[in-house]
Coordinates of C-alpha atoms and ligand atoms in Angstrom, one line a residue:
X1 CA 244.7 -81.2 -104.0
X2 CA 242.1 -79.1 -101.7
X3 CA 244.7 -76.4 -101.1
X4 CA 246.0 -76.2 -104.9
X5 CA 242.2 -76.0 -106.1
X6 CA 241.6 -73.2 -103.8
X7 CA 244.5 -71.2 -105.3
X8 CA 243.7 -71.9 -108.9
X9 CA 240.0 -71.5 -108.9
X10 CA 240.3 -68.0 -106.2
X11 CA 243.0 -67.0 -108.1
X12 CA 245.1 -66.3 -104.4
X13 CA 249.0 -66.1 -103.8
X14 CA 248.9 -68.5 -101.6
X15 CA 246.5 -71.1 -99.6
X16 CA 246.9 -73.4 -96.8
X17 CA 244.4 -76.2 -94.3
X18 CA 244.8 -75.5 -91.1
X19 CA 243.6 -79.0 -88.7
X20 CA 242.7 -78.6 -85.5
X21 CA 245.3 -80.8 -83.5
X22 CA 242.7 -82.7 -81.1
X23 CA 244.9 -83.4 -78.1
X24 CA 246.2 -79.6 -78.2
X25 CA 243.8 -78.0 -79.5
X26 CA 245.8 -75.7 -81.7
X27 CA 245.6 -74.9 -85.1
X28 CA 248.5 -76.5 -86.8
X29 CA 248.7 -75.6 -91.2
X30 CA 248.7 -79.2 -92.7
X31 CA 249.6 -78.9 -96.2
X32 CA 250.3 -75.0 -97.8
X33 CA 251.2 -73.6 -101.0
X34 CA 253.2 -70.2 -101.4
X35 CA 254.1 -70.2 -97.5
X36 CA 257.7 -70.4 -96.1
X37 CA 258.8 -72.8 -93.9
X38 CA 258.6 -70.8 -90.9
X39 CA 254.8 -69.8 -91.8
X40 CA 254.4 -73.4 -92.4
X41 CA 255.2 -74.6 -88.7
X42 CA 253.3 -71.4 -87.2
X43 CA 250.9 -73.0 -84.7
X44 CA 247.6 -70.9 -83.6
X45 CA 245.6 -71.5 -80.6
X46 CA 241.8 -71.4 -81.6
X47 CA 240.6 -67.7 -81.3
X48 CA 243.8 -66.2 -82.3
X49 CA 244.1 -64.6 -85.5
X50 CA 241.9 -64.9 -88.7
X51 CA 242.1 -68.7 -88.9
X52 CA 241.4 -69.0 -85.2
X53 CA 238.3 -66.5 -85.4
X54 CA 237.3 -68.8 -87.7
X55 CA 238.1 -72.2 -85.9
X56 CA 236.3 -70.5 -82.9
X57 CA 232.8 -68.7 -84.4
X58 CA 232.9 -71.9 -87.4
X59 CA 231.9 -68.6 -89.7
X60 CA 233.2 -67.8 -92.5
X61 CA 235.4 -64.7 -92.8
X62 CA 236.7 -62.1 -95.6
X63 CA 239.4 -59.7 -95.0
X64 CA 239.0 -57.1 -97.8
X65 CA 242.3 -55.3 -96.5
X66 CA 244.5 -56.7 -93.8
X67 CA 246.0 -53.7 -92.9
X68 CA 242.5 -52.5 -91.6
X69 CA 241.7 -55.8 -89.2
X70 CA 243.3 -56.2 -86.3
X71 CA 242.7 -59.9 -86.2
X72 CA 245.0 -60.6 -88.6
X73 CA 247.9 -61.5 -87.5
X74 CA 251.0 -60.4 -90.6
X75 CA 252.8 -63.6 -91.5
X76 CA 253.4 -62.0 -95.2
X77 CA 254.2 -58.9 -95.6
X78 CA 252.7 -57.9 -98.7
X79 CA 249.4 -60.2 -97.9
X80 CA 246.5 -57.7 -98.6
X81 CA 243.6 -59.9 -98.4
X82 CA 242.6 -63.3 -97.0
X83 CA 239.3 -65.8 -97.4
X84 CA 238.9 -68.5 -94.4
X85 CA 236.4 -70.6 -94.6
X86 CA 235.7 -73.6 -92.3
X87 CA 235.9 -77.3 -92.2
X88 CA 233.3 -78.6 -90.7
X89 CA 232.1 -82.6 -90.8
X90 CA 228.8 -84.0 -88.6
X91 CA 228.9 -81.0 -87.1
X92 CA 232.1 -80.6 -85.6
X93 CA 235.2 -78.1 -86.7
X94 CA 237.8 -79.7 -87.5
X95 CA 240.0 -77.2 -88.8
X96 CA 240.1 -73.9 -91.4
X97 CA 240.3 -74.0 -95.1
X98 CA 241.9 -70.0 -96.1
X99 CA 243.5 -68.1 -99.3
X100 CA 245.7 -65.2 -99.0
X101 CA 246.0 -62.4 -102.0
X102 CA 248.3 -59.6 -102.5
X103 CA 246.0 -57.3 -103.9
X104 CA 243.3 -55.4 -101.9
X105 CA 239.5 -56.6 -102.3
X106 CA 240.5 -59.8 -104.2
X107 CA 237.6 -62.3 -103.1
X108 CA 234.0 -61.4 -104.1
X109 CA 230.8 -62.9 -102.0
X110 CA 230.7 -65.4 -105.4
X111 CA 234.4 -66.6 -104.0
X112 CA 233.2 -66.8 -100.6
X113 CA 230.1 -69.2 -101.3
X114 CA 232.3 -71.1 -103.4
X115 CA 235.0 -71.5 -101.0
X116 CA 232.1 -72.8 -99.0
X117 CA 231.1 -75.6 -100.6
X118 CA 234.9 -76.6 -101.7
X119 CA 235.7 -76.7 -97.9
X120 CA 232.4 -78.5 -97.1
X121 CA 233.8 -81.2 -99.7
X122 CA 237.1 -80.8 -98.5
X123 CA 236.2 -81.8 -95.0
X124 CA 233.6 -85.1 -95.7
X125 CA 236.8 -86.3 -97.7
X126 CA 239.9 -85.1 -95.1
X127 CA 237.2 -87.1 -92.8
X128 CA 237.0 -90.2 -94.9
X129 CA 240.8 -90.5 -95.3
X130 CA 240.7 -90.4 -91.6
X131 CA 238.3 -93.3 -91.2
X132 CA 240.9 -95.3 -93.2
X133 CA 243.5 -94.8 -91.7
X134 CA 241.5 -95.5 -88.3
X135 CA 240.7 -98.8 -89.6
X136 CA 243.6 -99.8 -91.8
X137 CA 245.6 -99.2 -88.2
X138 CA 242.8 -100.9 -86.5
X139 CA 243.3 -104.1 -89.1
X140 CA 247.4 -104.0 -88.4
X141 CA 246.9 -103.9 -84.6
X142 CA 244.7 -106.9 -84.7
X143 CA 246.9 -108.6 -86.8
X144 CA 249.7 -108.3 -84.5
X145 CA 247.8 -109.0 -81.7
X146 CA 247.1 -112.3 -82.9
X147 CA 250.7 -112.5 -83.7
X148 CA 251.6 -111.2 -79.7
X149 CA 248.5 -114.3 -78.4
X150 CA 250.5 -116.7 -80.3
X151 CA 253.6 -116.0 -78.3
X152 CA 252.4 -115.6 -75.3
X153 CA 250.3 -118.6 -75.1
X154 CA 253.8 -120.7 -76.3
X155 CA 255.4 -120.2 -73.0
X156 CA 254.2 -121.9 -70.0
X157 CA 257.0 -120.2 -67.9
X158 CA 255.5 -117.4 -65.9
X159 CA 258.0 -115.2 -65.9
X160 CA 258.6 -115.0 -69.6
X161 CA 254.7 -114.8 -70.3
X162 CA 254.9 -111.8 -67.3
X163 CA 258.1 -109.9 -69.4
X164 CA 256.7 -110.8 -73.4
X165 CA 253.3 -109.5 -72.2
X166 CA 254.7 -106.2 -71.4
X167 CA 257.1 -106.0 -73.9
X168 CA 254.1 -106.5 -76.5
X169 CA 252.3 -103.9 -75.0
X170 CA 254.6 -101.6 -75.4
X171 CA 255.0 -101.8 -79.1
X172 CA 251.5 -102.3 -79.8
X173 CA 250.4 -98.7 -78.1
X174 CA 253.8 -97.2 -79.0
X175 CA 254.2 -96.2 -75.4
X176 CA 257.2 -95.0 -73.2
X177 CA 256.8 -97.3 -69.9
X178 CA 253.8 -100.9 -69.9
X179 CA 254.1 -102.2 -66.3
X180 CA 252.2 -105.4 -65.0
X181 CA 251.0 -105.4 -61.6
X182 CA 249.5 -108.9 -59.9
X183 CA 247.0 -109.0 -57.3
X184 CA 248.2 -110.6 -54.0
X185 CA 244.7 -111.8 -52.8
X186 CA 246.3 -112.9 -49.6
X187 CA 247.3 -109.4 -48.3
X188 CA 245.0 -107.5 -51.1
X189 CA 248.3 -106.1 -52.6
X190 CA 249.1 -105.1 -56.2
X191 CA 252.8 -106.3 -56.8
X192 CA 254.8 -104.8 -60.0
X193 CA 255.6 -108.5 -61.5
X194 CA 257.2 -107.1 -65.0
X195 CA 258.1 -103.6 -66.3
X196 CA 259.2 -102.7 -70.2
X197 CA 260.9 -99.0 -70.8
X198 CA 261.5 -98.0 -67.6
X199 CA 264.9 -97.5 -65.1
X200 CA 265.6 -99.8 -62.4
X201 CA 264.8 -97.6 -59.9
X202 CA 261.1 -97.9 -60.9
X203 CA 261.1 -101.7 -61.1
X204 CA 261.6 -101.5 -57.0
X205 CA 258.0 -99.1 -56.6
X206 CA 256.4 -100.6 -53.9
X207 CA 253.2 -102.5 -53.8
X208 CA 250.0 -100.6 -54.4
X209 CA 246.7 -101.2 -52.0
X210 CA 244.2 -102.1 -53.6
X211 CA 241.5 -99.6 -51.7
X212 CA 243.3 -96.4 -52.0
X213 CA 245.1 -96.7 -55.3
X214 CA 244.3 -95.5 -58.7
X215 CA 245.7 -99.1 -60.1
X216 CA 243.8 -100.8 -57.4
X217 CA 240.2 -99.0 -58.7
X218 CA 240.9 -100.2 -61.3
X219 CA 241.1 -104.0 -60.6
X220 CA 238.6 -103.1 -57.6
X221 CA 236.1 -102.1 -60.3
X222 CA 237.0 -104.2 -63.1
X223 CA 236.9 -101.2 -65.3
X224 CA 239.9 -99.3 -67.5
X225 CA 241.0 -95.8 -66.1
X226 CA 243.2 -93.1 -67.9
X227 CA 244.4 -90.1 -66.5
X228 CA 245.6 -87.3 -68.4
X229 CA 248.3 -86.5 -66.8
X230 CA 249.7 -88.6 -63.5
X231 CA 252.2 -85.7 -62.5
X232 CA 249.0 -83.7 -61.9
X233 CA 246.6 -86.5 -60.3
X234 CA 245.8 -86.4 -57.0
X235 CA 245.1 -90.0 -56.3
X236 CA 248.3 -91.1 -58.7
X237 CA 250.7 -92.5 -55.9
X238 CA 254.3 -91.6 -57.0
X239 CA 254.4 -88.7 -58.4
X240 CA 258.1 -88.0 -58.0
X241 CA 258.5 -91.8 -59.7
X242 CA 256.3 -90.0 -63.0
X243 CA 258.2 -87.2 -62.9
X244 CA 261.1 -88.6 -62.9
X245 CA 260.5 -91.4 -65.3
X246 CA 259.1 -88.9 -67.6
X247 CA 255.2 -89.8 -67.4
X248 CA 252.5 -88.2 -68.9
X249 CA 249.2 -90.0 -69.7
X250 CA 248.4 -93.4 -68.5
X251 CA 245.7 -96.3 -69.5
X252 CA 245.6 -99.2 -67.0
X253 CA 243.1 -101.6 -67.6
X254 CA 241.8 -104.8 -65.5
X255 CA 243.6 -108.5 -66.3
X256 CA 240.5 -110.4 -66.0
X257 CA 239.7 -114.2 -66.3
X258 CA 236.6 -115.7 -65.8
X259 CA 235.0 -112.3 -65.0
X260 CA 237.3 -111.9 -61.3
X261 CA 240.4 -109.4 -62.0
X262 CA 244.0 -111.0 -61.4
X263 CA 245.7 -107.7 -61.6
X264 CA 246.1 -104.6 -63.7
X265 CA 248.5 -103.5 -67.0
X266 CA 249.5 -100.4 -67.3
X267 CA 251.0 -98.1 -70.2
X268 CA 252.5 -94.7 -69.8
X269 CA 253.2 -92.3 -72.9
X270 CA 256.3 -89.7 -72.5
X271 CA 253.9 -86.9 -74.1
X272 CA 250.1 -86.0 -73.3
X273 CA 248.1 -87.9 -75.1
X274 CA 244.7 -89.2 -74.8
X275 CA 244.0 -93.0 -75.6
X276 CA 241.1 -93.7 -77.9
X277 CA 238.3 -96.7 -77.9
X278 CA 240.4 -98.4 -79.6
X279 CA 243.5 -97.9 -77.6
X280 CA 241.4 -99.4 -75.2
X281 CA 239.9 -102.2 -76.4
X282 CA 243.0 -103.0 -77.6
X283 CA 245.3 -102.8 -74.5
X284 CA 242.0 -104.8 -72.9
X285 CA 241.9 -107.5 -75.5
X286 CA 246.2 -107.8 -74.5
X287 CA 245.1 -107.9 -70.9
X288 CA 242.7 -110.7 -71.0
X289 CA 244.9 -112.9 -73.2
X290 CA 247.3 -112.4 -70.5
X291 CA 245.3 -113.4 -67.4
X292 CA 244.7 -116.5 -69.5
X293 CA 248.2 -117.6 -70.1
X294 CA 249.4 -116.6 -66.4
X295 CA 246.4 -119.0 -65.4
X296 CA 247.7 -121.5 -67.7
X297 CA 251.4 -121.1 -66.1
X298 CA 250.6 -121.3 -62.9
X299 CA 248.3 -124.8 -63.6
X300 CA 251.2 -126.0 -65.3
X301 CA 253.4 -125.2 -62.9
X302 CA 251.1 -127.6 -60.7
X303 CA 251.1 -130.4 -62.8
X304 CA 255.3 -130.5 -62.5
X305 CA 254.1 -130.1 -58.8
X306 CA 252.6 -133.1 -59.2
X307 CA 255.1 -134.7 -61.4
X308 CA 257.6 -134.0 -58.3
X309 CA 255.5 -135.8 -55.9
X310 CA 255.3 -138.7 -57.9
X311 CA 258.7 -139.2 -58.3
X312 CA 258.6 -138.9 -54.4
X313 CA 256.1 -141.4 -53.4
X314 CA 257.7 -143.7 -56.0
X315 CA 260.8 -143.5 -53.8
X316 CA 258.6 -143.7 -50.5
X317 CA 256.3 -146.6 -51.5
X318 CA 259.6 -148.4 -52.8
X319 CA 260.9 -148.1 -49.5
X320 CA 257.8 -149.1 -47.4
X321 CA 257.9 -152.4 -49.5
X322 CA 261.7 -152.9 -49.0
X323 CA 260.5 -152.1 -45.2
X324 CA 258.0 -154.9 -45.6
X325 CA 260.6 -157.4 -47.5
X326 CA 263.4 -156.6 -44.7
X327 CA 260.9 -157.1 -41.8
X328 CA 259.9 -160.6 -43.3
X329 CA 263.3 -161.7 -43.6
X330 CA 264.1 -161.1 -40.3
X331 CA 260.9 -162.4 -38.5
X332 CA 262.7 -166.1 -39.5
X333 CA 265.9 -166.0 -37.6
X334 CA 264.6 -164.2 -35.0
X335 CA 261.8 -166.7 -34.2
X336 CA 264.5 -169.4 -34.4
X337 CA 266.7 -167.2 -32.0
X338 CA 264.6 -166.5 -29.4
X339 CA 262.9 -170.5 -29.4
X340 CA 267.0 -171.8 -28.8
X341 CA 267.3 -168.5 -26.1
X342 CA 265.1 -170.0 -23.9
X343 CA 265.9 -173.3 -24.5
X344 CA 269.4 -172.8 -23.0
X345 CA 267.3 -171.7 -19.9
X346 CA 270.0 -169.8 -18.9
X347 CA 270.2 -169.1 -14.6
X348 CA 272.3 -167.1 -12.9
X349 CA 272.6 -165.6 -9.2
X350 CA 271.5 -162.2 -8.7
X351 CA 274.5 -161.0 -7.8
X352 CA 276.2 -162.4 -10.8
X353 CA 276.2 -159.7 -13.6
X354 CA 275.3 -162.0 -16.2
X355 CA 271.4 -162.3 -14.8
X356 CA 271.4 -158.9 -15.8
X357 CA 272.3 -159.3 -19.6
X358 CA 270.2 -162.1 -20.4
X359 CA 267.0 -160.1 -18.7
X360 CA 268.7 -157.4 -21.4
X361 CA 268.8 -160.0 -23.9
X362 CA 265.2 -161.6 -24.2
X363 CA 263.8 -157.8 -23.4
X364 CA 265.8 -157.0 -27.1
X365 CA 264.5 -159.8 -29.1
X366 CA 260.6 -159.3 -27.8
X367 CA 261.5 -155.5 -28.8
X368 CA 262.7 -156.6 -32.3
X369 CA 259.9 -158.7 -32.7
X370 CA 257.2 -156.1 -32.0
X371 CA 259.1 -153.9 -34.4
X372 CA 258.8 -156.8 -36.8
X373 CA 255.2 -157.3 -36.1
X374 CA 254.1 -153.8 -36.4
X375 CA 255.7 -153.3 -39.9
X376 CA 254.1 -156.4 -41.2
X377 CA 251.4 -155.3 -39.8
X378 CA 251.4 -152.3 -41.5
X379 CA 252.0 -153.2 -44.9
X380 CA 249.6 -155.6 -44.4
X381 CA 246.9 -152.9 -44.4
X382 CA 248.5 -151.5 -47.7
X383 CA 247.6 -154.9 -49.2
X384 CA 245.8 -154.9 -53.0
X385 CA 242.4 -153.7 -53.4
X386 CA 241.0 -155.2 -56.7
X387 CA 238.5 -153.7 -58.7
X388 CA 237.7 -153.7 -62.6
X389 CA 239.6 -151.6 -65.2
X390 CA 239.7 -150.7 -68.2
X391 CA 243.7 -150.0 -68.9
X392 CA 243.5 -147.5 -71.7
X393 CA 241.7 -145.4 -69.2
X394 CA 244.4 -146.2 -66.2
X395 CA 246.8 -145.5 -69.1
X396 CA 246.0 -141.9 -70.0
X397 CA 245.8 -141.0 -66.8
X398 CA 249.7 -141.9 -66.1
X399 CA 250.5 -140.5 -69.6
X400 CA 248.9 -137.0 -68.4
X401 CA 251.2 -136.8 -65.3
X402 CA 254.0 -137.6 -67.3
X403 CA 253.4 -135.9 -70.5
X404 CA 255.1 -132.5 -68.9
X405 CA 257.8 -134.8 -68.2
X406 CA 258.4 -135.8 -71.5
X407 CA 258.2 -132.7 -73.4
X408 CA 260.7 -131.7 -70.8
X409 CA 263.2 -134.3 -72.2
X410 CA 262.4 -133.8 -76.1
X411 CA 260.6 -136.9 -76.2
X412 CA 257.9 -137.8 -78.4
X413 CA 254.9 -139.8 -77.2
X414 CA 253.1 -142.7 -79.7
X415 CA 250.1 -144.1 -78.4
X416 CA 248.1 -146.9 -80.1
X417 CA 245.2 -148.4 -78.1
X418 CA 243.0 -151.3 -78.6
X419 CA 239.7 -150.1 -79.7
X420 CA 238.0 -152.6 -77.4
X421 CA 239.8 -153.7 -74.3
X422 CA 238.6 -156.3 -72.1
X423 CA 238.6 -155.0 -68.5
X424 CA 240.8 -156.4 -66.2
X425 CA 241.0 -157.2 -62.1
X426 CA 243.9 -155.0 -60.9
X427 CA 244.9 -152.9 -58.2
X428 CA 244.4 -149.4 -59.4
X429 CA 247.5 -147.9 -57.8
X430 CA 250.0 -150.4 -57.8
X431 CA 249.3 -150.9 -61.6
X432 CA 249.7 -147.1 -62.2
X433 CA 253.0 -147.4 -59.8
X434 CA 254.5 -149.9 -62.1
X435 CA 253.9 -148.0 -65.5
X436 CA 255.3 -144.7 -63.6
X437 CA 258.2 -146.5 -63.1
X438 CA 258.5 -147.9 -66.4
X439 CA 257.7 -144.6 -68.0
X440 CA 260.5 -142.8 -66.1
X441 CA 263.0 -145.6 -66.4
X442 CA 262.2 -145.0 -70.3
X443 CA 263.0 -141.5 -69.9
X444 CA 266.2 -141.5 -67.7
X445 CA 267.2 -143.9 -70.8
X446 CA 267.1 -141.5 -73.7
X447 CA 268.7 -138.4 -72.4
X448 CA 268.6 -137.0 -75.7
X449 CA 265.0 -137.6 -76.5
X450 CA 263.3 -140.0 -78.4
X451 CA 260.3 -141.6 -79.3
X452 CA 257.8 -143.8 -76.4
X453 CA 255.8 -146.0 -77.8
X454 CA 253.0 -147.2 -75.6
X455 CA 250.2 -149.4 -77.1
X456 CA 247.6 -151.8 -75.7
X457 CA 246.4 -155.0 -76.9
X458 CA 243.7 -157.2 -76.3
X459 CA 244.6 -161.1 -76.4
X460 CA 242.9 -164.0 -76.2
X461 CA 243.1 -164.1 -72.3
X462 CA 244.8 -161.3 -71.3
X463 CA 245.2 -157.8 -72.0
X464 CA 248.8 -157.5 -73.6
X465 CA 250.7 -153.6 -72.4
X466 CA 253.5 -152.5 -74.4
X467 CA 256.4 -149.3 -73.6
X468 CA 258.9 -148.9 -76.6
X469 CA 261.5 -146.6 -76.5
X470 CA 264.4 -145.4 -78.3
X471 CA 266.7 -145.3 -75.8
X472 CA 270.3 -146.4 -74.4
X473 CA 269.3 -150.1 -74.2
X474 CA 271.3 -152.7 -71.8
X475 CA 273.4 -155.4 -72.4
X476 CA 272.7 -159.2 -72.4
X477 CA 274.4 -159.1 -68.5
X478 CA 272.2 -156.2 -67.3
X479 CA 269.4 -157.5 -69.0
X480 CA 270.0 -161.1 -66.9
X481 CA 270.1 -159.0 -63.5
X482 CA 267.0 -156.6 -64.5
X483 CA 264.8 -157.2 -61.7
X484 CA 267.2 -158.2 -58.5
X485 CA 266.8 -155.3 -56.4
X486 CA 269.4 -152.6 -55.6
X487 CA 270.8 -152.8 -59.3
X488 CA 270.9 -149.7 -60.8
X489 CA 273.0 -148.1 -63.1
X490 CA 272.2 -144.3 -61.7
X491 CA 273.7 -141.9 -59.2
X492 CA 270.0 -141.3 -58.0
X493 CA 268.8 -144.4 -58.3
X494 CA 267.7 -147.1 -55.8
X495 CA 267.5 -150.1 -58.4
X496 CA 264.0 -151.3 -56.5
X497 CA 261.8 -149.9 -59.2
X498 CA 261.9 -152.9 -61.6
X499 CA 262.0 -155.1 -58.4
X500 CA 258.8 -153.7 -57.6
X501 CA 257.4 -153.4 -61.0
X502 CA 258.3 -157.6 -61.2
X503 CA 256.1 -157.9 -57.6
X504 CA 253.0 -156.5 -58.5
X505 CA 252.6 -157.8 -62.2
X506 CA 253.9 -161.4 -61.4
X507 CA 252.8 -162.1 -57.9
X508 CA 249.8 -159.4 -56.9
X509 CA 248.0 -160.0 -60.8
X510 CA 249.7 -163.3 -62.0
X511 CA 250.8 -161.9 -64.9
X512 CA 253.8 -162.3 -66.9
X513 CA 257.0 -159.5 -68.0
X514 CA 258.8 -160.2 -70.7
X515 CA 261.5 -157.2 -72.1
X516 CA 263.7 -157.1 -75.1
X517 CA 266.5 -154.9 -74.9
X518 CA 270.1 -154.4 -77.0
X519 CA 272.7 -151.4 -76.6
X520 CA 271.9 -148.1 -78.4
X521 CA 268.5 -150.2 -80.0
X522 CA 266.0 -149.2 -76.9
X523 CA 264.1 -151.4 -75.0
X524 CA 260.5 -153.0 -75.3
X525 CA 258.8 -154.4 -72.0
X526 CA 255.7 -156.6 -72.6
X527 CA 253.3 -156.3 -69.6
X528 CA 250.1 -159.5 -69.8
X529 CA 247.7 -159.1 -67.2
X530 CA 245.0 -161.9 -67.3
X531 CA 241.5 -161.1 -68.2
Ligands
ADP1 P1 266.5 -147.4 -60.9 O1 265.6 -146.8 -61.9 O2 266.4 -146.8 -59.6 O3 267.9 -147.4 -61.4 P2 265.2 -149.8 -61.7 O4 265.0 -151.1 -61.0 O5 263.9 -149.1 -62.1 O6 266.0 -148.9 -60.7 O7 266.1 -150.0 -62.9 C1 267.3 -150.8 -62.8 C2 268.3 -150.5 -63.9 O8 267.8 -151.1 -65.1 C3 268.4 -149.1 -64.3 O9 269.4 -148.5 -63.5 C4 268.9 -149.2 -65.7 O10 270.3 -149.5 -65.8 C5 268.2 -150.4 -66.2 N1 267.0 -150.0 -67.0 C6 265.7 -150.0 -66.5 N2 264.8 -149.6 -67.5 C7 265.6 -149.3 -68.6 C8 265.3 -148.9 -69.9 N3 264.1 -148.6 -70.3 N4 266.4 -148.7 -70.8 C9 267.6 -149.0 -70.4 N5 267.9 -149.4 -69.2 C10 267.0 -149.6 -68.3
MG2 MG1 263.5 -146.9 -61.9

């Protein structure tokens, strides 16, 4: 509209807006009328010809005959005169507004003021359509960087939060190469941990120190960097890598979380470019979202950590009882042994080889008894410590350990708790052994997922603890045989964990365990621990 208004109203051949390219600066015509194509892509550095006179004093300039000034540079041969007039906004030049005629003398001083004030208009609203297209961009970046938060908070695996996080940044800076470096605090080491757009060959560039390293200022500093042009930096590390890769600009920016910087993301362009506050505050948002999801991933990782160890000391503590059980059962017989051993008062010469092996003899059963003795002993000092407890509490905390568990394994958890629960006497730990055992019994029984139930109720005199789930079920045989030890229906399995559970709710808290169980209908167990 600017260019066609020029025409008309100065009555020219032909007009065109020239914008100052920012990154280049070069003149480059934006929109023309009555110019060929190859006019159209002419590109001017500022100072060079009668546009870039202009672009470089920000005066306005007539040409009464171009034949007579050598500034102008013949694009048209049968151009005689030319009007070129700034465009000028808060200040700054932003580019040239001119009209060409083919007669001698065709633009007065009236044109010229008029020309003015069109391009001073011209520019305020070239200016304003910028602005929205600044902010219309701005608005579609944010939108898809809530969209990018929402997918990288959904994984917990670090690895894929490491690869989506780069991959995201590529697209949302339209850039060539986004690598993710990670700080190594232990040998104060950036380490490339993901890479999107580039070759192989760059996903092996060695790790960067973080004293002498452009990256590691940046994560030393906590502060974003951008270099013009890393094939031409001094301090930019591999060079050859850039120019091989194809480089140019680069904006790395600090990961930070909780105001100490984990490591560094990076974005390269393929042509010079230089990245905007926006571009900035952007990548930076991007960058903090991620130092919050790797922290997330590696404290999950933990918790399955945890969840690992559990599974362990189940195994372990199982087995000290057993140790305990075992040992008792043998202190009996061997009591009885060794009383009847010395009864037989057995004598023998010394040279007869038999004094020998009944020395050997008694020496073996004192050695099996102090064997017997010390474990009894020690699970003696393992014995229950009781204290008072409110189960909904003890609960939640088993649930938490295992909740990882039973995402894992597609399974949904149900909980219903008893507003007010009476507290009970109980051994913390055992207590929190059985339901860990119950819980992943429950599990290895739906393979498929399901649905656990776990509720509490309070009773009349006891506290009443129920585990429903959907899972395989047993038969009226295996249901009969549930708690005798070493039963177990599992390639892994050691069949003491119900054994156990039995102990410690019957015997250590006189309580009572009741299940109900069918094929392919689940099973309930009922837990009552006095109040
Ligand atoms: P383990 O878990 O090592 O097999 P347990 O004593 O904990 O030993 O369980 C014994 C057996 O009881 C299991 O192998 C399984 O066959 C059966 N069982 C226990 N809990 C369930 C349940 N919730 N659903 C179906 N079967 C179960
Ligand atoms: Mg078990």
């Amino acid at each position: 509209m600017v260019v066609r208004e020029a025409v008309d109203v100065m009555q020219a051949n032909s007009g065109s807006v020239a914008l100052i390219e920012p990154h280049t600066q070069i003149l480059e015509i934006q929109t023309s009328i009555g110019l060929s194509p190859v006019v159209r892509r002419l590109k001017l550095p500022i100072g060079r010809g009668v546009t870039g006179w202009v672009a470089k004093t920000g005066q306005p300039l007539r040409v009464p005959d171009t034949r007579a000034d050598p500034r102008y540079i013949s694009v048209r041969k049968d151009v005689r005169s030319e009007l070129a007039v700034p465009l000028i906004v808060e200040g700054e030049l932003i580019g040239v507004l001119n009209v060409d005629s083919t007669r001698c003398n065709a633009f007065s001083d009236d044109d010229e003021a008029l020309l003015v004030a069109l391009a001073n208009h011209a520019a305020q609203v070239i200016h304003n359509s910028w602005l929205y297209a600044a902010v219309a961009l701005n608005a579609h970046r944010l939108e898809a960087l809530f969209a990018v938060a929402r997918d990288i908070i959904s994984s917990h695996d670090l690895e894929e939060i490491l690869q989506r996080v780069v991959c995201h940044a590529c697209e949302l800076m339209e850039t060539k190469i986004c690598s993710l470096m990670l700080l190594n605090t232990a040998c104060d080491r950036l380490e490339l941990r993901a890479c999107h757009g580039a070759s192989a060959d760059y996903l092996h560039k060695p790790p960067l120190s973080v004293d002498d390293s452009l990256i590691g200022n940046v994560v030393r500093r906590g502060k974003p960097v951008q270099v013009h042009n890393v094939q031409q930096h001094d301090a930019y590390q591999h060079i050859e890598l850039a120019r091989r890769e194809g480089l140019v600009s680069l904006l790395s920016v600090p990961m930070m979380h909780s105001n100490t910087p984990i490591g560094a993301l990076s974005v390269y362009t393929g042509k010079s470019y230089r990245f905007s506050n926006q571009d900035i505050a952007i990548l930076s948002a991007l960058a903090d979202l991620a130092a919050i999801a790797i922290k997330n991933a590696r404290l999950h990782r933990r918790v399955v950590d945890v969840e690992e160890q559990l599974r362990r000391n189940e195994r372990l503590s199982t087995l000290g009882l057993l140790a305990a059980e075992v040992a008792h059962e043998i202190r009996n017989p061997l009591t009885v042994m060794k009383m009847l051993f010395h009864s037989l008062d057995l004598r023998f010469d010394d040279a007869d080889p038999r004094a020998r092996d009944t020395e050997v003899m008694a020496e073996k059963m004192d050695h099996l008894n102090r064997i017997v003795d010390r474990l009894l002993s020690f699970s003696r000092s393992s014995e229950a410590t009781f204290e008072r407890l409110n189960l909904n509490t003890l609960l939640e905390d088993v649930l938490l350990l295992t909740r990882h568990k039973l995402t894992q394994h597609k399974i949904t958890l149900q909980t219903k708790f008893a507003d007010r629960l009476p507290k009970v006497r109980a051994d913390r730990a055992q207590i929190e052994q059985a339901y860990l055992n119950l819980i992943l019994n429950a599990v290895d029984a739906m393979p498929d997922g399901g649905t656990l139930t776990v509720s509490t109720v309070a009773e009349a005199s006891s506290v009443l603890l129920t585990l429903a789930d959907t899972g395989v079920g047993m038969t009226k045989e295996q249901r009969a045989r549930l708690f005798e030890p070493f039963l177990t229906t599992k390639t892994g399995g050691t069949g003491l964990g119900l054994a156990i559970v039995q102990r410690i709710i019957t015997e250590v808290h006189r309580g009572k365990l009741e299940v109900d169980s069918a094929p392919h209908r689940g099973t309930v167990f009922r837990i009552y621990l006095p109040v």
